[in-house]
Every structure is written in C-alpha cells, then in structure tokens.
Amino acid sequence: MNILVCIKQVPDMESKFNVNGEGSWYDSADLAWRMNEYDEYAVEQAVQLKEQAGGDLTVLCIGPERVKETMKKALAMGCDRGVHVADDDSFKKDPFSIASIIAEHAKVKSYDVIFTGMQSQDRGSAQVGVLAAETLGIPSVTTIVGFVFEGGKITVKRELEGGVKAVVKLPVPALVTCQLGLNTPRYPTLPNIMKAKKKEMLTVPVAELLKTSAVQETKTIYFPEKKGGGLILEGDIGELADKLIKILKDKTAVLA
Amino acid sequence: MQGGVYDLIAFANKVGAESAMFLVGSDGELPKYEGTVYLADVAACGEYNPDVHKQLLLEIIAKVKPDMVIFCHSSYGWDLAPRVANALKAGQVSEVVDFVDGLPVVPVCNSKLRRKVAVTTATTVLTLQAGAFSLADDPTGTPTVEKISAGGTGRIEFAGYEYAEKGGVDLTKAAVIVSAGRGIGKPENIAIVAGLAKALKGEYGASRPVVDAEWAEHNRQVGTTGQTVSPKLYVACGISGAIQHLAGMKKSEFIVAINTDKDAPIGEVADVLVVADLKQFIPVLTEKIEAM
Ligand SMILES: Cc1cc2nc3c(=O)[nH]c(=O)nc-3n(C[C@H](O)[C@H](O)[C@H](O)COP(=O)(O)OP(=O)(O)OC[C@H]3O[C@@H](n4cnc5c(N)ncnc54)[C@H](O)[C@@H]3O)c2cc1C
C-alpha cells in the first residue's frame, strides 16, 4: 500500500493577526505555527492505514522552510518520508494551483490512498483535496468521519448536516478529505520524535511541480467591521462577576 | 426542501442576475421561484453520487452557459462545486459571506479576517455561507420545470445513512444553556461549566471538539452538525465562535461569552464578552449566583 497525506502549516487561530504590507494576506511575522487541525486527523488515519495494510507513507507539504517543523511532527506520528515542496509564496497560491502541485507530484507515484484535511483553518476553501483527485482522475469523498479499509475497498462515513452520515464505498486509488473527530490523533512520543529526525526529507522546488496558473487572486484582506453593541468586560474577577450578575438581572429574566 | 434554496435565489437577486436552477427533488415539492428548474428525480438520484450529479450539472451548464454557478456551502455544495469548477476550468470561491463591487468576500482564519477575491476565469463558481444571503420578502413564483435524468452509476457506491442517537438531554427545551468549548482544557473542567449551568437552572452544552474528544455526549453539541438552540441565555465558555457553532446558537435571546481572547469571533454575536480565564472566573461567578 502506497499512501500520501497532504498537510498544511497554519497559524494558531488564537493569534493576534495583522495584515501584510501588500494587503494581500495576513502578516506571517510573530505567529505561532502548527499543523492544520483537519490534517492531524488525516495524518492519524494515514498512519493507521499503513499500520494495518503495510507499505509506505509519504507526507507532503508546500511552503517555506518553516513548514518542515510541522512535517517533522507528521514523521514523528508515523509517516515514513517527507516531500517538502519549497515555496516562499505558497500563501498566495489559490486552491487550484496547490491542487495542481499535489497532482503533479502524485501522478507518477501511484498512490493507493491520498488523505487531506477537509479544509485549512486559515484559507478554508475546502477545494484542494477534491481538485487534486479530479485532476488525477480518481474518486474522492469529502468530510469523512469514519474510515475502514477492507478487501481492497474503502468504506467511509461522510458527514452531512444535523448529525446524519452517509456510508459510501469506493475502490482504490482514491482520495478522502478528513473531518474533525475522524479519530484521535496520537501524540508523537520522544523516541518517535528522535527517529523522525533520521527519516528522509526530500525538498523539491515548487517550479518543478507547478505547471498551471492561478484562476483567482486576493484583492484585499481586512478586518471585518465590529457589528453590534457587544459589551467587553475586563478586569478583576470578583468585580467582573458582580458586573455580569447585574447585567443578567437587568437584561434577562434568568436570575429573577 | 433542503434549506438554502432561498439563499441561492436571494444571491441571484442581489447580483441582479438572470438565473436557472438545478434541483434534485420531486414535482410535488418545488420552491417558489420565477424561472426554469431543471429537475432531476429524487427517486432516481436523491442519494448523492458525485460523478452522477456532476455529469447532470455539466449538461445543464452546457445548455444554460452561465457566468456564475452557485451552491450552498453545505456538505453537498463543498463536495460538488470543486468537481464542477475543475471540469469548467473555472475559479471557485468558497463560503462567500458578501458580494461587494462585483467581487465575492470570504472569511479567513475563523472569521478573524475577510478577503475580497477576484476570479480570473470566464466562469465563476461560488459556494455561499448558510444564512449570509436571504430574501427580504417571502418567496413567490412558480417555476417552469424541465425534467432531466442521469445516466451511469459513478465510482462511489452509496450504502445507507446513519442517524445520530436520539434520547438524553434535549437542549432545545432548555431556557439557559452554558456551553463548554476547547478552552476548558481538560475533561474534568466540564464540571465547572456544568456547575454554572446548574446554578442558572439550565443545561450544559458543548462545542464540537469537546464532543469529538468524548468529554460530552453528542446530544449536547451545539452547531450545524449538532443542535440548533435559542435559549433565553446562552453562555459560551472557551468557545472561539466558529461559524458552524454560531449557526447553532446565534438566535439565543442573550449571549454571554467568557474567553481569554478579546478578539475571539464569538464577540461578534455576544451581548457581553467577559475577557477572563474561565477556570478562575466561572467558579467565582457560580458561587455568587448560588449565594443569591
Ligand atoms: C462541516 C463542519 C461542521 C462543524 N460543525 C460544528 C458544530 O456543530 N459545532 C461546533 O461547535 N463546531 C463545529 N465545527 C467545528 C468548528 O469549525 C470549530 O472548529 C469549533 O467550533 C471550535 O470549537 P471551540 O470554539 O470549542 O474551540 P477553539 O476554536 O479551539 O476555541 C477555543 C477558545 O477557547 C478560548 N480559551 C482558551 N483557553 C481559555 C481559558 N482558560 N478561558 C477562557 N477561554 C479560553 C480561546 O481563546 C478560544 O477562543 C464544524 C466544522 C466543520 C468544518
């Protein structure tokens, strides 16, 4: 079994964001970086599949030098090798370009199963996985919350709205995009972190894999206007509690 | 009728576009809409099959030749839209919340930022965030129906539905809901949130990560993939305010958020945002309420 998992490095969403000089993206300075949450489930499922079926598991990530830190976590979780597509401008690339890069890499590797997150936490397009699968001409299922590989076939649970799931079966090769709660991502252990340092990490310049051009561009990025008259309370905890109780008494009937 | 049909119509009205609709449904249940509905029979292709639905849609697109193809940003839309976009070599913009100067606007970083996007291809594909566009008046009209049918079966086989377990607490009946988010840090801290809920004679709820981690049962989850609630008071504790959570609680009469991040998007819907560590603040608050 030959498996690929595609991951993205994103800022911690609790960060204080600033707009970059061009007004085209958030400023990358002073941010704490981590693995896109949805991709953690993708990595875990890929590792579980490899443990079950044997074979080789590649983790691919597009971005500047710093994304290697996030790739090391994936290696420590159990991926066998890393492909770092070096691109300082990855933040500008649209979903179509990112998907094209992945497809260009994957088309000669004959992966049986490709895992991605269902979306990234920063851009949130929820397109890359599907676009890569369509480009490769393989079936794909989005937003999976259950994954079983048996008898050469994949059975997944696809999350719909209101707590309903669709059970679908598909042949390999296939691509699935992973949703929150698919599994419980493991914490890399210290010995595995040490082992990960010795694993292969291949760097490929993005120019080698990018054969398409963008189909969209960011015009501006900005902070939304603060709507509504929401009150912000800060300060000493005891006083905050008294203030809140007074508000609840005045504005709601729940403390009557 | 799946929700969202009228969001799509509202968007078409907003941009002043002529429109036609693709619908998988039945004759007996058509939307109020002045235009052509290309109707695929729900009995034949109601179960979503990406290959089949893509083919159906591409045939209609070839006929109608639209400038824009719009979907709801739902499990259906975000799955099908990129397939159609790819086939049309069209740029797709996802989860559109606004349309300004002829350009779609989308959220970035859990809604902390907004981005205005320009698509450079002849055709544009959009998915619309649920509720971002709505009709000002009740919908009217009777569509002209053109039936279409699907060929082929696709590579993905549908094997049935699974439904969430019913039973247990019914949050929709609670007058007060105090919800725990990932900010509670560890499962033991559910007790802090549940304690406040009890003091307020309400129920405790949870955001999705808390339910995914099995710190709370699924019937306590608030949001698009959980319950939609509108209590007299909703207290969001350590919840950032992702759109999928907001969709489940923003109609609450009064909303209090307790969060260490002053810029957390929950502030957008909260009547009061208390900037504090919930582990310190809630026990003090609960004690004061109990002493009343
Ligand atoms: C298709 C889809 C469906 C989804 N459905 C749902 C759904 O139904 N319901 C749902 O909730 N989510 C849903 N989600 C997930 C959603 O996008 C968010 O990931 C989720 O709501 C985040 O939960 P959270 O706010 O608890 O966690 P986080 O976003 O991690 O936020 C934690 C918050 O806690 C604050 N915090 C941290 N420590 C403290 C402290 N000590 N005191 C006070 N505050 C603190 C932080 O500042 C932060 O704002 C869905 C996602 C997708 C893609």
Coordinates of C-alpha atoms and ligand atoms in Angstrom, one line a residue:
Chain A
M1 CA 0.0 0.0 0.0
N2 CA 1.4 3.3 -1.1
I3 CA -0.1 6.2 0.9
L4 CA 0.2 10.0 0.6
V5 CA -1.0 12.5 3.2
C6 CA -1.0 16.2 2.4
I7 CA -0.7 18.7 5.2
K8 CA -0.6 22.5 5.6
Q9 CA 1.1 24.6 8.3
V10 CA -1.3 27.3 9.6
P11 CA -1.1 29.9 12.4
D12 CA -2.6 29.3 15.7
M13 CA -6.1 30.8 15.3
E14 CA -5.9 32.5 18.7
S15 CA -3.0 34.6 17.4
K16 CA -3.3 38.3 17.0
F17 CA -3.4 38.8 13.3
N18 CA -2.1 41.7 11.2
V19 CA -2.5 42.5 7.5
N20 CA 0.7 42.3 5.5
G21 CA 2.3 45.2 3.7
E22 CA 0.6 44.4 0.3
G23 CA -2.8 44.0 1.9
S24 CA -3.0 40.6 0.3
W25 CA -2.7 38.2 3.3
Y26 CA -2.1 38.2 7.0
D27 CA 1.4 39.1 8.1
S28 CA 3.4 36.0 8.9
A29 CA 5.6 37.7 11.5
D30 CA 5.1 36.9 15.2
L31 CA 2.8 34.0 14.7
A32 CA 2.9 30.6 16.3
W33 CA 2.6 27.8 13.6
R34 CA 1.1 24.4 13.8
M35 CA -0.4 21.6 11.7
N36 CA -3.8 22.4 10.3
E37 CA -6.2 20.8 12.6
Y38 CA -8.1 18.8 9.9
D39 CA -4.7 17.5 8.7
E40 CA -3.9 16.0 12.1
Y41 CA -6.8 13.6 11.5
A42 CA -5.6 12.9 8.0
V43 CA -2.1 12.0 9.3
E44 CA -3.5 9.8 12.0
Q45 CA -5.8 7.9 9.6
A46 CA -2.9 7.5 7.1
V47 CA -0.7 6.1 9.8
Q48 CA -3.4 3.7 11.0
L49 CA -3.9 2.5 7.4
K50 CA -0.2 1.9 7.0
E51 CA -0.1 0.0 10.3
Q52 CA -3.0 -2.1 9.1
A53 CA -2.0 -2.7 5.4
G54 CA 1.7 -2.2 5.5
G55 CA 3.6 -0.2 2.8
D56 CA 4.9 3.3 2.6
L57 CA 3.5 6.6 3.8
T58 CA 4.7 9.9 2.4
V59 CA 3.8 13.3 3.9
L60 CA 3.7 16.3 1.5
C61 CA 3.7 19.9 2.5
I62 CA 4.0 23.1 0.4
G63 CA 5.5 26.2 1.9
P64 CA 8.6 28.0 3.1
E65 CA 11.4 26.4 5.2
R66 CA 9.5 26.7 8.5
V67 CA 6.9 24.1 7.3
K68 CA 9.5 21.4 7.9
E69 CA 8.8 21.7 11.6
T70 CA 5.2 20.7 11.1
M71 CA 6.3 17.9 8.7
K72 CA 8.6 16.6 11.5
K73 CA 5.5 16.2 13.7
A74 CA 3.9 14.1 10.9
L75 CA 7.0 12.0 10.6
A76 CA 7.1 11.5 14.4
M77 CA 3.4 10.4 14.2
G78 CA 4.5 7.6 11.8
C79 CA 4.9 8.9 8.3
D80 CA 7.9 7.3 6.6
R81 CA 9.2 10.1 4.4
G82 CA 8.6 13.8 3.7
V83 CA 8.3 15.7 0.5
H84 CA 8.8 19.4 1.1
V85 CA 7.7 21.5 -1.9
A86 CA 9.7 24.6 -1.2
D87 CA 7.7 27.7 -1.9
D88 CA 8.0 31.0 -0.1
D89 CA 4.9 32.3 -1.9
S90 CA 2.6 29.4 -1.1
F91 CA 0.4 31.7 0.9
K92 CA -0.5 33.5 -2.4
K93 CA -1.4 30.3 -4.3
D94 CA -5.0 29.6 -5.0
P95 CA -6.6 26.2 -4.3
F96 CA -6.3 25.2 -8.0
S97 CA -2.5 25.8 -8.0
I98 CA -2.0 23.9 -4.7
A99 CA -4.1 21.0 -6.0
S100 CA -2.1 21.0 -9.3
I101 CA 1.2 20.8 -7.5
I102 CA -0.1 17.8 -5.4
A103 CA -1.5 16.1 -8.5
E104 CA 1.8 16.7 -10.4
H105 CA 3.7 15.0 -7.6
A106 CA 1.2 12.2 -7.2
K107 CA 0.6 11.3 -10.8
V108 CA 3.9 9.4 -11.2
K109 CA 3.8 7.8 -7.7
S110 CA 0.8 5.5 -8.0
Y111 CA -0.5 6.2 -4.5
D112 CA -3.4 3.9 -3.5
V113 CA -4.9 6.3 -1.0
I114 CA -4.4 10.0 -0.6
F115 CA -5.5 11.8 2.6
T116 CA -6.0 15.5 3.0
G117 CA -7.8 17.6 5.6
M118 CA -11.3 18.8 4.5
Q119 CA -10.2 22.4 4.6
S120 CA -7.5 24.6 6.0
Q121 CA -8.1 26.7 9.1
D122 CA -6.8 29.9 7.5
R123 CA -8.0 29.9 3.9
G124 CA -10.8 27.5 4.4
S125 CA -11.6 26.8 0.7
A126 CA -12.3 23.1 1.1
Q127 CA -11.3 22.6 -2.5
V128 CA -7.7 21.3 -2.6
G129 CA -8.4 17.6 -2.0
V130 CA -11.3 17.3 -4.5
L131 CA -9.4 19.3 -7.2
A132 CA -6.3 17.1 -6.8
A133 CA -8.5 14.0 -7.1
E134 CA -10.3 15.3 -10.1
T135 CA -7.1 16.2 -11.8
L136 CA -5.7 12.7 -11.1
G137 CA -9.0 11.2 -12.3
I138 CA -9.5 9.2 -9.1
P139 CA -12.7 9.1 -7.0
S140 CA -12.9 11.2 -3.8
V141 CA -15.1 11.6 -0.8
T142 CA -15.1 14.7 1.4
T143 CA -15.7 15.3 5.1
I144 CA -15.2 11.8 6.3
V145 CA -15.8 10.9 10.0
G146 CA -15.2 7.1 9.6
F147 CA -12.7 5.1 7.5
V148 CA -12.3 1.4 7.0
F149 CA -10.1 -0.4 4.5
E150 CA -11.2 -4.0 3.8
G151 CA -10.9 -6.4 0.9
G152 CA -9.2 -3.8 -1.2
K153 CA -12.1 -1.4 -0.8
I154 CA -12.6 1.7 1.3
T155 CA -15.8 2.3 3.3
V156 CA -16.2 5.8 4.7
K157 CA -18.7 7.7 6.7
R158 CA -19.4 11.1 5.1
E159 CA -20.7 13.7 7.4
L160 CA -23.9 15.5 6.3
E161 CA -25.8 18.1 8.2
G162 CA -27.7 17.6 11.5
G163 CA -25.9 14.5 12.7
V164 CA -26.6 12.4 9.6
K165 CA -23.9 10.4 8.0
A166 CA -23.8 8.7 4.6
V167 CA -22.0 5.4 4.3
V168 CA -20.2 5.1 1.0
K169 CA -17.9 2.6 -0.6
L170 CA -15.2 3.3 -3.1
P171 CA -12.4 1.5 -4.9
V172 CA -8.7 2.4 -4.6
P173 CA -6.9 4.5 -5.8
A174 CA -9.0 7.2 -4.0
L175 CA -8.7 10.4 -2.1
V176 CA -10.5 11.3 1.1
T177 CA -10.7 14.6 2.9
C178 CA -10.8 14.3 6.7
Q179 CA -13.2 16.0 9.1
L180 CA -12.7 16.8 12.8
G181 CA -13.4 13.8 15.1
L182 CA -12.4 11.2 12.5
N183 CA -10.1 9.6 15.0
T184 CA -7.9 10.6 18.0
P185 CA -4.6 11.9 16.6
R186 CA -1.7 10.4 18.6
Y187 CA 0.9 12.5 20.3
P188 CA 4.4 11.8 19.0
T189 CA 6.5 10.0 21.6
L190 CA 10.0 11.1 22.4
P191 CA 11.6 8.0 20.8
N192 CA 9.5 8.6 17.7
I193 CA 10.5 12.3 17.6
M194 CA 14.1 11.1 17.7
K195 CA 13.5 8.6 14.9
A196 CA 11.7 11.2 12.8
K197 CA 15.0 13.2 12.6
K198 CA 16.6 10.4 10.6
K199 CA 13.7 10.0 8.1
E200 CA 14.1 11.1 4.5
M201 CA 13.0 14.7 3.8
L202 CA 13.2 15.5 0.2
T203 CA 13.0 19.1 -0.9
V204 CA 11.5 19.9 -4.3
P205 CA 11.5 23.4 -5.7
V206 CA 7.9 24.4 -6.5
A207 CA 8.8 25.4 -10.0
E208 CA 9.3 21.7 -10.8
L209 CA 5.7 20.8 -10.0
L210 CA 3.8 23.9 -10.8
K211 CA 2.5 23.6 -14.4
T212 CA -0.7 25.7 -14.2
S213 CA -1.5 29.3 -13.5
A214 CA -3.8 30.7 -10.9
V215 CA -7.6 31.1 -11.5
Q216 CA -8.2 33.7 -8.8
E217 CA -6.4 36.3 -6.7
T218 CA -6.9 38.1 -3.4
K219 CA -7.8 41.7 -4.0
T220 CA -7.7 42.8 -0.4
I221 CA -7.7 41.3 3.1
Y222 CA -9.1 43.3 6.0
F223 CA -10.6 43.1 9.4
P224 CA -14.4 42.8 9.5
E225 CA -16.3 45.8 11.0
K226 CA -17.3 45.0 14.5
K227 CA -21.0 44.7 14.5
G228 CA -23.5 45.1 17.3
G229 CA -23.1 46.8 20.6
G230 CA -21.5 43.9 22.4
L231 CA -20.0 45.0 25.8
I232 CA -16.5 43.9 26.6
L233 CA -15.7 43.4 30.3
E234 CA -12.2 43.2 31.6
G235 CA -10.5 43.4 35.0
D236 CA -10.7 41.9 38.4
I237 CA -12.5 38.6 38.5
G238 CA -14.7 39.3 41.5
E239 CA -15.8 42.6 40.1
L240 CA -16.4 41.1 36.7
A241 CA -18.7 38.5 38.3
D242 CA -20.7 41.3 40.1
K243 CA -21.0 43.3 36.8
L244 CA -22.2 40.3 34.9
I245 CA -24.7 39.4 37.5
K246 CA -26.1 42.9 37.4
I247 CA -26.4 42.7 33.6
L248 CA -28.1 39.4 33.7
K249 CA -30.6 40.8 36.3
D250 CA -31.3 43.8 34.2
K251 CA -31.4 42.3 30.7
T252 CA -32.6 38.7 31.2
A253 CA -35.2 37.0 33.4
V254 CA -33.0 34.1 34.4
L255 CA -31.9 35.4 37.8
A256 CA -35.3 36.7 38.8
Chain B
M1 CA -36.8 21.0 0.7
Q2 CA -33.2 21.3 1.7
G3 CA -32.5 24.7 3.4
G4 CA -30.5 27.1 1.3
V5 CA -32.5 27.1 -1.9
Y6 CA -33.8 30.6 -1.0
D7 CA -30.3 31.8 -0.1
L8 CA -29.3 30.9 -3.7
I9 CA -32.3 32.8 -5.1
A10 CA -31.5 35.8 -2.8
F11 CA -27.9 35.9 -4.0
A12 CA -29.1 35.8 -7.7
N13 CA -31.4 38.7 -6.9
K14 CA -28.7 40.6 -5.1
V15 CA -26.4 40.5 -8.0
G16 CA -29.2 41.2 -10.4
A17 CA -28.7 38.0 -12.4
E18 CA -31.0 36.1 -14.6
S19 CA -31.0 32.5 -13.2
A20 CA -32.0 28.9 -13.7
M21 CA -32.0 26.3 -11.0
F22 CA -30.7 22.7 -10.9
L23 CA -32.7 20.7 -8.3
V24 CA -32.8 17.1 -7.2
G25 CA -36.3 16.8 -6.0
S26 CA -39.8 16.0 -6.9
D27 CA -42.7 17.6 -8.7
G28 CA -44.8 17.8 -5.6
E29 CA -42.3 19.9 -3.7
L30 CA -41.0 22.8 -5.8
P31 CA -39.5 26.0 -4.5
K32 CA -41.4 29.3 -5.0
Y33 CA -39.3 30.6 -7.9
E34 CA -39.8 32.5 -11.1
G35 CA -37.5 30.7 -13.6
T36 CA -36.6 27.4 -15.0
V37 CA -35.9 24.5 -12.7
Y38 CA -34.0 21.6 -14.2
L39 CA -35.4 18.8 -12.1
A40 CA -33.7 15.5 -11.5
D41 CA -35.9 13.0 -9.9
V42 CA -35.2 12.4 -6.2
A43 CA -36.2 8.7 -6.5
A44 CA -33.6 8.1 -9.2
C45 CA -30.7 10.2 -7.9
G46 CA -31.6 11.6 -4.5
E47 CA -28.7 9.7 -2.9
Y48 CA -25.7 12.0 -3.7
N49 CA -23.3 10.5 -6.1
P50 CA -20.6 12.9 -7.1
D51 CA -19.9 11.5 -10.6
V52 CA -23.6 11.4 -11.5
H53 CA -24.5 14.8 -10.1
K54 CA -21.5 16.4 -11.7
Q55 CA -22.5 15.0 -15.1
L56 CA -26.1 16.1 -14.7
L57 CA -25.0 19.6 -13.8
L58 CA -22.4 19.9 -16.5
E59 CA -25.1 19.0 -19.1
I60 CA -27.3 21.8 -17.9
I61 CA -24.4 24.2 -17.7
A62 CA -23.5 23.4 -21.3
K63 CA -27.1 24.4 -22.2
V64 CA -27.6 27.5 -20.0
K65 CA -24.0 28.8 -20.3
P66 CA -24.0 30.7 -17.0
D67 CA -21.4 33.2 -16.0
M68 CA -21.7 32.0 -12.4
V69 CA -22.6 28.7 -10.8
I70 CA -23.6 29.0 -7.2
F71 CA -24.0 26.4 -4.5
C72 CA -24.7 26.4 -0.8
H73 CA -21.6 25.9 1.3
S74 CA -23.0 22.6 2.6
S75 CA -21.8 19.0 2.5
Y76 CA -23.5 18.9 -0.9
G77 CA -22.0 22.2 -2.2
W78 CA -18.5 21.9 -1.0
D79 CA -18.2 18.4 -2.4
L80 CA -19.8 19.1 -5.8
A81 CA -18.6 22.6 -6.5
P82 CA -14.9 21.9 -7.0
R83 CA -15.7 19.0 -9.3
V84 CA -17.8 21.3 -11.5
A85 CA -15.2 24.1 -11.2
N86 CA -12.4 21.7 -12.3
A87 CA -14.4 20.5 -15.3
L88 CA -15.2 24.0 -16.4
K89 CA -11.7 25.3 -15.7
A90 CA -13.4 27.9 -13.5
G91 CA -12.1 29.6 -10.4
Q92 CA -14.1 28.7 -7.3
V93 CA -14.5 30.9 -4.2
S94 CA -15.8 29.2 -1.1
E95 CA -18.1 30.2 1.7
V96 CA -19.0 33.6 0.3
V97 CA -20.4 35.9 3.0
D98 CA -20.8 39.1 1.0
F99 CA -20.6 40.5 -2.6
V100 CA -19.0 43.9 -2.8
D101 CA -18.1 45.8 -6.0
G102 CA -18.9 42.7 -8.0
L103 CA -16.5 40.6 -6.0
P104 CA -17.1 37.8 -3.5
V105 CA -16.0 38.3 0.1
V106 CA -15.0 35.3 2.2
P107 CA -13.9 34.7 5.8
V108 CA -10.3 33.9 6.7
C109 CA -8.8 32.5 9.9
N110 CA -12.0 31.5 11.7
S111 CA -13.7 34.8 10.6
K112 CA -11.0 37.0 12.2
L113 CA -10.3 38.4 8.7
R114 CA -12.2 39.0 5.4
R115 CA -10.9 38.5 1.9
K116 CA -12.1 40.0 -1.3
V117 CA -11.4 37.7 -4.2
A118 CA -11.2 38.2 -8.0
V119 CA -11.7 35.2 -10.2
T120 CA -9.8 35.4 -13.5
T121 CA -11.6 32.7 -15.5
A122 CA -14.7 33.2 -17.7
T123 CA -16.9 31.2 -15.4
T124 CA -17.0 31.7 -11.6
V125 CA -18.1 29.0 -9.2
L126 CA -19.2 30.1 -5.7
T127 CA -20.4 28.4 -2.5
L128 CA -22.4 30.6 -0.2
Q129 CA -22.2 30.5 3.6
A130 CA -25.5 29.4 5.1
G131 CA -27.6 32.5 6.0
A132 CA -25.3 35.1 4.5
F133 CA -27.8 35.9 1.8
S134 CA -31.5 35.9 2.5
L135 CA -34.7 37.1 0.8
A136 CA -36.2 40.3 2.2
D137 CA -39.7 39.1 1.3
D138 CA -41.5 35.8 1.3
P139 CA -40.6 33.9 -1.9
T140 CA -43.1 33.9 -4.7
G141 CA -43.4 32.4 -8.2
T142 CA -44.0 29.1 -9.9
P143 CA -41.1 27.6 -11.8
T144 CA -41.1 26.2 -15.3
V145 CA -40.0 22.6 -14.8
E146 CA -37.7 20.8 -17.2
K147 CA -37.0 17.2 -16.3
I148 CA -33.6 15.8 -16.6
S149 CA -32.3 12.3 -16.0
A150 CA -29.0 10.8 -15.2
G151 CA -27.1 8.1 -16.9
G152 CA -24.3 5.9 -15.4
T153 CA -23.7 5.0 -11.8
G154 CA -20.4 6.6 -10.8
R155 CA -17.5 5.1 -8.9
I156 CA -18.8 5.7 -5.5
E157 CA -21.4 3.4 -4.0
F158 CA -24.0 4.6 -1.5
A159 CA -24.6 2.1 1.3
G160 CA -27.0 3.9 3.6
Y161 CA -27.5 6.5 6.2
E162 CA -26.6 6.6 9.8
Y163 CA -28.5 8.9 12.2
A164 CA -27.4 10.4 15.5
E165 CA -28.7 8.6 18.5
K166 CA -31.8 10.2 20.0
G167 CA -32.5 10.5 23.6
G168 CA -30.8 12.0 26.6
V169 CA -30.9 15.7 27.3
D170 CA -32.9 17.9 24.9
L171 CA -31.0 21.2 24.7
T172 CA -33.7 22.8 22.5
K173 CA -36.0 22.8 25.6
A174 CA -33.6 24.5 28.0
A175 CA -34.1 28.2 28.9
V176 CA -30.4 28.5 29.8
I177 CA -27.5 26.8 28.2
V178 CA -23.9 27.1 29.4
S179 CA -21.6 25.6 26.8
A180 CA -18.1 24.3 27.1
G181 CA -15.5 24.8 24.4
R182 CA -12.0 23.6 23.9
G183 CA -10.9 26.4 26.1
I184 CA -11.9 24.3 29.1
G185 CA -8.6 22.5 28.5
K186 CA -9.4 19.1 30.1
P187 CA -12.4 16.9 30.6
E188 CA -12.5 17.5 34.4
N189 CA -13.4 21.1 33.7
I190 CA -16.8 20.2 32.3
A191 CA -17.8 20.2 35.9
I192 CA -17.0 23.9 36.2
V193 CA -19.3 24.6 33.2
A194 CA -22.0 22.2 34.4
G195 CA -21.8 23.8 37.8
L196 CA -22.7 27.2 36.4
A197 CA -25.4 25.7 34.3
K198 CA -26.9 24.2 37.4
A199 CA -26.7 27.5 39.3
L200 CA -28.6 29.1 36.4
K201 CA -31.1 26.2 36.4
G202 CA -30.1 25.3 32.9
E203 CA -28.3 22.6 30.9
Y204 CA -24.8 22.5 29.8
G205 CA -23.9 22.2 26.1
A206 CA -20.6 21.9 24.2
S207 CA -18.8 22.8 21.1
R208 CA -17.7 20.1 18.6
P209 CA -14.1 19.5 19.7
V210 CA -15.4 18.8 23.2
V211 CA -17.9 16.2 21.9
D212 CA -15.3 14.8 19.4
A213 CA -13.0 14.2 22.4
E214 CA -15.9 12.5 24.1
W215 CA -15.9 14.9 27.0
A216 CA -19.6 15.4 26.4
E217 CA -22.3 13.4 24.7
H218 CA -23.2 14.2 21.1
N219 CA -26.7 15.4 22.1
R220 CA -25.1 18.3 23.9
Q221 CA -23.3 19.6 20.8
V222 CA -24.4 22.9 19.5
G223 CA -23.9 23.9 15.9
T224 CA -24.6 22.8 12.3
T225 CA -23.7 19.2 13.0
G226 CA -25.4 19.3 16.4
Q227 CA -28.4 21.1 17.9
T228 CA -29.8 24.5 16.9
V229 CA -30.9 26.3 20.1
S230 CA -32.4 29.6 21.1
P231 CA -32.5 29.8 24.8
K232 CA -33.1 32.9 26.9
L233 CA -29.5 32.9 27.9
Y234 CA -26.5 31.2 26.2
V235 CA -23.1 31.3 27.9
A236 CA -20.2 30.3 25.6
C237 CA -17.2 29.3 27.8
G238 CA -13.9 28.9 26.0
I239 CA -15.6 28.8 22.6
S240 CA -14.0 30.8 19.7
G241 CA -17.2 31.3 17.7
A242 CA -16.6 29.4 14.5
I243 CA -19.4 29.9 12.0
Q244 CA -20.6 26.3 12.4
H245 CA -21.0 26.9 16.2
L246 CA -22.6 30.3 15.7
A247 CA -25.2 28.8 13.3
G248 CA -26.5 26.7 16.2
M249 CA -26.8 29.4 18.9
K250 CA -26.8 33.0 17.4
K251 CA -30.6 33.2 17.8
S252 CA -30.3 32.9 21.5
E253 CA -32.0 35.9 23.3
F254 CA -29.0 36.9 25.3
I255 CA -25.4 35.7 24.7
V256 CA -22.5 35.9 27.2
A257 CA -19.1 34.8 26.1
I258 CA -16.2 34.0 28.5
N259 CA -12.9 34.0 26.6
T260 CA -9.3 34.9 27.2
D261 CA -9.0 36.2 23.6
K262 CA -10.6 39.6 23.4
D263 CA -10.7 39.3 19.5
A264 CA -12.4 35.8 19.5
P265 CA -15.1 35.9 16.8
I266 CA -17.7 34.9 19.4
G267 CA -17.5 38.6 20.3
E268 CA -19.4 39.3 17.1
V269 CA -22.6 37.8 18.4
A270 CA -22.1 38.1 22.2
D271 CA -24.1 40.8 24.1
V272 CA -21.3 40.6 26.8
L273 CA -17.8 39.3 26.3
V274 CA -16.0 38.7 29.6
V275 CA -12.3 38.6 29.0
A276 CA -11.1 36.1 31.6
D277 CA -9.8 32.7 32.2
L278 CA -12.9 30.5 32.6
K279 CA -11.2 28.3 35.2
Q280 CA -10.9 31.2 37.5
F281 CA -13.9 33.3 36.6
I282 CA -16.7 30.7 36.4
P283 CA -16.2 29.3 40.0
V284 CA -16.4 32.8 41.4
L285 CA -19.5 33.6 39.3
T286 CA -21.2 30.4 40.2
E287 CA -20.6 30.9 43.9
K288 CA -22.0 34.4 43.8
I289 CA -25.1 33.2 41.9
E290 CA -25.6 30.4 44.4
A291 CA -25.4 32.8 47.3
M292 CA -28.2 34.9 45.9
Ligands
LIG1 C1 -18.5 20.9 8.4 C2 -18.2 21.3 9.8 C3 -19.2 21.2 10.7 C4 -18.9 21.6 12.0 N1 -19.9 21.5 13.0 C5 -19.7 22.1 14.2 C6 -20.8 22.1 15.2 O1 -21.9 21.6 15.0 N2 -20.5 22.7 16.4 C7 -19.3 23.2 16.7 O2 -19.1 23.8 17.8 N3 -18.3 23.2 15.8 C8 -18.5 22.7 14.6 N4 -17.4 22.6 13.7 C9 -16.1 23.0 14.1 C10 -15.8 24.5 14.1 O3 -15.4 24.9 12.9 C11 -14.7 24.8 15.2 O4 -13.6 24.0 14.9 C12 -15.2 24.6 16.6 O5 -16.5 25.1 16.8 C13 -14.2 25.1 17.6 O6 -14.6 24.8 18.9 P1 -14.1 25.7 20.1 O7 -14.6 27.1 19.9 O8 -14.6 25.0 21.3 O9 -12.5 25.6 20.0 P2 -11.4 26.6 19.6 O10 -11.8 27.2 18.3 O11 -10.1 25.9 19.7 O12 -11.6 27.8 20.6 C14 -11.2 27.7 21.9 C15 -11.4 29.1 22.6 O13 -11.2 29.0 24.0 C16 -10.5 30.2 24.4 N5 -9.8 29.8 25.6 C17 -8.7 29.1 25.7 N6 -8.3 28.9 27.0 C18 -9.3 29.6 27.7 C19 -9.5 29.8 29.1 N7 -8.7 29.3 30.0 N8 -10.5 30.6 29.5 C20 -11.4 31.1 28.6 N9 -11.2 31.0 27.3 C21 -10.2 30.2 26.8 C22 -9.6 30.5 23.2 O14 -9.3 31.9 23.2 C23 -10.5 30.2 22.0 O15 -11.3 31.3 21.6 C24 -17.7 22.2 12.4 C25 -16.7 22.3 11.4 C26 -16.9 21.9 10.1 C27 -15.9 22.0 9.1

